Amino acid sequence: MARASARKVRERAREVTARLAEEYPGTAHDLCALRHKSPFELLVATILSAQSTDERVNMETPDLFAEFPTPEALAAAPLEHVEKLIYSTGFYRAKSRSLVGMARALVEDFGGEVPQALEDLTTLPGVGRKTANVVRSVDFDLPGFPVDTHVGRLVRRLGLSDQKDPEKVEAEVTAMVPEQEWGTLSVRLILHGRRVCPARAPRCTECLLADICPSADLPVGPPA
Ligand code: SF4
């Protein structure tokens, strides 16, 4: 697809942001599908959501949060027990190590509180930019544009970025969209990706973005 001018891409980014806001109203917190009652629980749920589904994570977290409701409790948890509780989310050994390590770091480095700064959040085991930006935008109402596979795919199909590296996608999109929209735009792109624009079979005839999307009705390549 031909690369549009920077001005046209910026205008399209603003239009996509406005249309998705109408289609999926609410705050990033309202729209977040991971059930949680605190930034600590959201951190845990987001770590568990890697290579899993939100539905699966929501099935497992109530028991986990009941047994280990605080960073202090999770920091002292036996790894094998955590592994059993989160087994069905996949990659349970690595995730258990991340969860307990993250809780220990919260206790040792941040007084048991979830920090708000991106550079602090990303020091926690198992927490990369995506997870840090989820917590910032959903629970702290701070600027953050999490880029997962849905967001990356939609952004590329919509011609807002041609980057594959999530950090570069984040940099390009956040340069075009006001920072108060970053978190909600990300979660709305995820919802739209799941409902209308999945990897294998986008339903362009049902899509409210079809008239401005450079990929509308194009043949779909390998899943992005
Ligand atoms: S028009 Fe098609 S490819 Fe573009 S965002 Fe909508 S569903 Fe996806």
Short mmCIF file of C-alpha atoms and ligand atoms in Angstrom, two decimals:
data_model
loop_
_atom_site.label_atom_id
_atom_site.label_comp_id
_atom_site.label_asym_id
_atom_site.label_seq_id
_atom_site.Cartn_x
_atom_site.Cartn_y
_atom_site.Cartn_z
CA MET A 1 0.00 0.00 0.00
CA ALA A 2 1.32 3.48 -0.85
CA ARG A 3 2.48 5.53 2.14
CA ALA A 4 0.16 8.50 2.66
CA SER A 5 1.52 11.92 3.61
CA ALA A 6 2.23 12.52 7.29
CA ARG A 7 -0.63 15.04 7.41
CA LYS A 8 -3.11 12.53 6.00
CA VAL A 9 -1.97 9.83 8.42
CA ARG A 10 -2.35 12.25 11.33
CA GLU A 11 -5.87 13.22 10.17
CA ARG A 12 -6.78 9.54 9.85
CA ALA A 13 -5.46 8.85 13.36
CA ARG A 14 -7.69 11.61 14.76
CA GLU A 15 -10.70 10.30 12.82
CA VAL A 16 -10.11 6.71 13.95
CA THR A 17 -9.82 7.94 17.54
CA ALA A 18 -13.09 9.90 17.30
CA ARG A 19 -15.11 7.13 15.61
CA LEU A 20 -13.93 4.41 17.98
CA ALA A 21 -14.77 6.67 20.94
CA GLU A 22 -18.37 6.83 19.73
CA GLU A 23 -18.54 3.12 19.07
CA TYR A 24 -16.94 2.05 22.36
CA PRO A 25 -17.80 4.73 24.94
CA GLY A 26 -16.31 4.77 28.43
CA THR A 27 -12.97 5.19 30.13
CA ALA A 28 -10.03 2.80 29.79
CA HIS A 29 -11.02 1.49 33.23
CA ASP A 30 -14.64 0.91 32.12
CA LEU A 31 -13.51 -0.88 28.96
CA CYS A 32 -10.75 -3.03 30.47
CA ALA A 33 -11.85 -6.67 30.38
CA LEU A 34 -9.49 -7.88 33.14
CA ARG A 35 -11.38 -7.97 36.44
CA HIS A 36 -9.48 -6.32 39.27
CA LYS A 37 -10.00 -4.07 42.28
CA SER A 38 -6.59 -2.39 42.60
CA PRO A 39 -3.46 -1.54 40.58
CA PHE A 40 -1.76 -4.54 42.23
CA GLU A 41 -4.50 -6.91 41.00
CA LEU A 42 -4.37 -5.36 37.52
CA LEU A 43 -0.61 -5.87 37.43
CA VAL A 44 -1.09 -9.55 38.34
CA ALA A 45 -3.91 -10.03 35.80
CA THR A 46 -1.98 -8.33 33.00
CA ILE A 47 1.09 -10.52 33.60
CA LEU A 48 -1.19 -13.58 33.47
CA SER A 49 -2.87 -12.41 30.25
CA ALA A 50 0.28 -12.93 28.13
CA GLN A 51 -0.40 -15.77 25.66
CA SER A 52 -3.82 -16.29 27.28
CA THR A 53 -7.30 -14.80 27.09
CA ASP A 54 -8.93 -12.28 29.41
CA GLU A 55 -11.75 -14.78 30.04
CA ARG A 56 -9.30 -17.46 31.15
CA VAL A 57 -7.44 -15.01 33.41
CA ASN A 58 -10.73 -13.83 34.95
CA MET A 59 -11.53 -17.45 35.82
CA GLU A 60 -8.28 -17.92 37.72
CA THR A 61 -7.66 -14.61 39.47
CA PRO A 62 -10.48 -14.74 42.10
CA ASP A 63 -8.83 -17.68 43.89
CA LEU A 64 -5.36 -16.18 43.48
CA PHE A 65 -6.45 -12.80 44.87
CA ALA A 66 -8.34 -14.47 47.73
CA GLU A 67 -5.22 -16.36 48.83
CA PHE A 68 -2.71 -13.61 48.11
CA PRO A 69 -4.53 -10.28 48.39
CA THR A 70 -1.45 -8.08 48.89
CA PRO A 71 2.08 -7.75 47.50
CA GLU A 72 3.37 -8.89 50.91
CA ALA A 73 1.31 -12.10 50.78
CA LEU A 74 2.26 -12.89 47.19
CA ALA A 75 5.93 -12.14 47.89
CA ALA A 76 5.93 -14.94 50.48
CA ALA A 77 3.92 -17.40 48.38
CA PRO A 78 5.38 -20.84 47.57
CA LEU A 79 6.04 -20.94 43.82
CA GLU A 80 4.53 -24.43 43.40
CA HIS A 81 1.24 -23.28 44.92
CA VAL A 82 1.05 -20.22 42.67
CA GLU A 83 1.81 -22.49 39.69
CA LYS A 84 -1.21 -24.65 40.54
CA LEU A 85 -3.52 -21.65 40.85
CA ILE A 86 -2.54 -20.16 37.49
CA TYR A 87 -1.78 -23.34 35.58
CA SER A 88 -4.52 -22.96 32.97
CA THR A 89 -3.30 -19.55 31.79
CA GLY A 90 -0.23 -21.21 30.23
CA PHE A 91 3.49 -20.62 30.76
CA TYR A 92 2.67 -21.15 34.44
CA ARG A 93 6.26 -21.64 35.64
CA ALA A 94 7.58 -18.42 34.11
CA LYS A 95 4.45 -16.49 35.11
CA SER A 96 4.67 -17.73 38.73
CA ARG A 97 8.27 -16.57 38.95
CA SER A 98 7.28 -13.20 37.50
CA LEU A 99 4.35 -12.79 39.90
CA VAL A 100 6.30 -13.63 43.05
CA GLY A 101 9.34 -11.66 41.85
CA MET A 102 7.14 -8.68 41.00
CA ALA A 103 5.52 -8.80 44.46
CA ARG A 104 8.92 -9.01 46.17
CA ALA A 105 10.18 -6.02 44.19
CA LEU A 106 7.05 -4.04 45.13
CA VAL A 107 7.68 -4.78 48.80
CA GLU A 108 11.46 -4.26 48.75
CA ASP A 109 11.72 -1.30 46.38
CA PHE A 110 8.38 0.52 46.53
CA GLY A 111 7.02 0.01 50.06
CA GLY A 112 4.36 -2.42 48.85
CA GLU A 113 2.75 0.17 46.54
CA VAL A 114 2.49 -0.07 42.75
CA PRO A 115 4.59 2.80 41.34
CA GLN A 116 3.14 5.07 38.65
CA ALA A 117 6.23 6.00 36.62
CA LEU A 118 6.93 3.93 33.51
CA GLU A 119 10.62 3.68 34.39
CA ASP A 120 9.73 2.31 37.87
CA LEU A 121 7.05 -0.10 36.65
CA THR A 122 9.38 -1.60 34.05
CA THR A 123 11.94 -2.50 36.73
CA LEU A 124 9.46 -5.08 38.11
CA PRO A 125 9.98 -8.71 37.02
CA GLY A 126 7.58 -9.69 34.23
CA VAL A 127 6.57 -6.09 33.55
CA GLY A 128 7.42 -4.61 30.13
CA ARG A 129 6.19 -1.42 28.52
CA LYS A 130 2.86 -2.95 27.50
CA THR A 131 1.94 -4.06 31.02
CA ALA A 132 3.26 -0.83 32.52
CA ASN A 133 1.17 1.22 30.10
CA VAL A 134 -1.94 -0.86 30.90
CA VAL A 135 -1.59 -0.11 34.61
CA ARG A 136 -0.82 3.57 34.01
CA SER A 137 -3.75 4.17 31.67
CA VAL A 138 -6.39 1.91 33.21
CA ASP A 139 -5.87 2.41 36.94
CA PHE A 140 -3.88 5.61 37.32
CA ASP A 141 -5.56 7.57 34.51
CA LEU A 142 -2.11 8.54 33.26
CA PRO A 143 -0.91 8.66 29.64
CA GLY A 144 -0.06 5.20 28.34
CA PHE A 145 -0.58 3.46 24.99
CA PRO A 146 -0.24 -0.31 25.45
CA VAL A 147 0.64 -2.09 22.18
CA ASP A 148 -0.38 -5.75 22.04
CA THR A 149 -0.86 -7.91 18.94
CA HIS A 150 -4.38 -6.55 18.28
CA VAL A 151 -3.24 -2.94 18.55
CA GLY A 152 -0.23 -3.56 16.31
CA ARG A 153 -2.35 -5.31 13.67
CA LEU A 154 -5.08 -2.65 13.63
CA VAL A 155 -2.62 0.23 13.54
CA ARG A 156 -0.82 -1.30 10.55
CA ARG A 157 -4.04 -2.14 8.69
CA LEU A 158 -5.31 1.36 9.29
CA GLY A 159 -2.07 2.76 7.88
CA LEU A 160 -1.21 4.64 11.10
CA SER A 161 2.20 2.98 11.34
CA ASP A 162 4.10 0.40 9.33
CA GLN A 163 6.33 -0.55 12.25
CA LYS A 164 6.44 -4.09 13.67
CA ASP A 165 8.32 -3.21 16.86
CA PRO A 166 5.70 -2.36 19.55
CA GLU A 167 7.86 0.42 20.96
CA LYS A 168 8.09 2.10 17.54
CA VAL A 169 4.33 1.68 17.01
CA GLU A 170 3.79 3.32 20.40
CA ALA A 171 6.09 6.22 19.50
CA GLU A 172 4.42 6.84 16.11
CA VAL A 173 0.82 6.66 17.33
CA THR A 174 1.37 8.70 20.48
CA ALA A 175 2.96 11.44 18.36
CA MET A 176 -0.37 11.82 16.48
CA VAL A 177 -2.98 11.44 19.23
CA PRO A 178 -3.54 13.64 22.32
CA GLU A 179 -2.12 11.94 25.41
CA GLN A 180 -5.46 11.88 27.23
CA GLU A 181 -6.72 9.56 24.44
CA TRP A 182 -3.85 7.06 24.46
CA GLY A 183 -5.23 4.53 26.93
CA THR A 184 -8.79 4.54 25.64
CA LEU A 185 -7.62 4.34 22.01
CA SER A 186 -5.55 1.25 22.81
CA VAL A 187 -8.37 -0.60 24.54
CA ARG A 188 -10.83 0.42 21.80
CA LEU A 189 -8.49 -0.88 19.10
CA ILE A 190 -8.33 -4.19 21.02
CA LEU A 191 -12.14 -4.38 21.20
CA HIS A 192 -12.49 -3.49 17.52
CA GLY A 193 -9.84 -6.03 16.58
CA ARG A 194 -11.64 -8.77 18.45
CA ARG A 195 -15.14 -7.91 17.23
CA VAL A 196 -14.67 -6.69 13.67
CA CYS A 197 -11.04 -6.92 12.54
CA PRO A 198 -9.55 -10.23 13.68
CA ALA A 199 -6.25 -11.43 12.20
CA ARG A 200 -7.62 -13.96 9.72
CA ALA A 201 -10.97 -12.62 8.55
CA PRO A 202 -11.61 -8.87 8.91
CA ARG A 203 -15.28 -7.99 8.36
CA CYS A 204 -14.72 -4.82 6.36
CA THR A 205 -18.35 -4.61 5.19
CA GLU A 206 -19.41 -4.20 8.85
CA CYS A 207 -16.59 -1.84 9.81
CA LEU A 208 -17.22 1.80 10.70
CA LEU A 209 -13.67 2.61 9.56
CA ALA A 210 -13.91 1.03 6.09
CA ASP A 211 -14.14 4.33 4.19
CA ILE A 212 -10.88 5.60 5.70
CA CYS A 213 -9.01 2.29 6.05
CA PRO A 214 -6.38 1.63 3.36
CA SER A 215 -6.68 -2.14 3.99
CA ALA A 216 -10.46 -2.34 3.53
CA ASP A 217 -11.36 -5.33 1.38
CA LEU A 218 -7.71 -6.14 0.65
CA PRO A 219 -6.74 -9.82 0.75
CA VAL A 220 -5.44 -10.76 4.20
CA GLY A 221 -1.82 -11.91 4.41
CA PRO A 222 -0.36 -14.14 7.11
CA PRO A 223 -1.63 -13.20 10.60
CA ALA A 224 0.16 -10.05 11.79
S1 SF4 B 1 -11.91 -1.77 7.16
FE1 SF4 B 1 -11.40 -3.97 7.34
S2 SF4 B 1 -9.15 -4.02 7.57
FE2 SF4 B 1 -9.80 -1.89 7.97
S3 SF4 B 1 -10.09 -1.80 10.21
FE3 SF4 B 1 -12.07 -2.29 9.33
S4 SF4 B 1 -12.22 -4.53 9.37
FE4 SF4 B 1 -10.05 -3.97 9.65
#
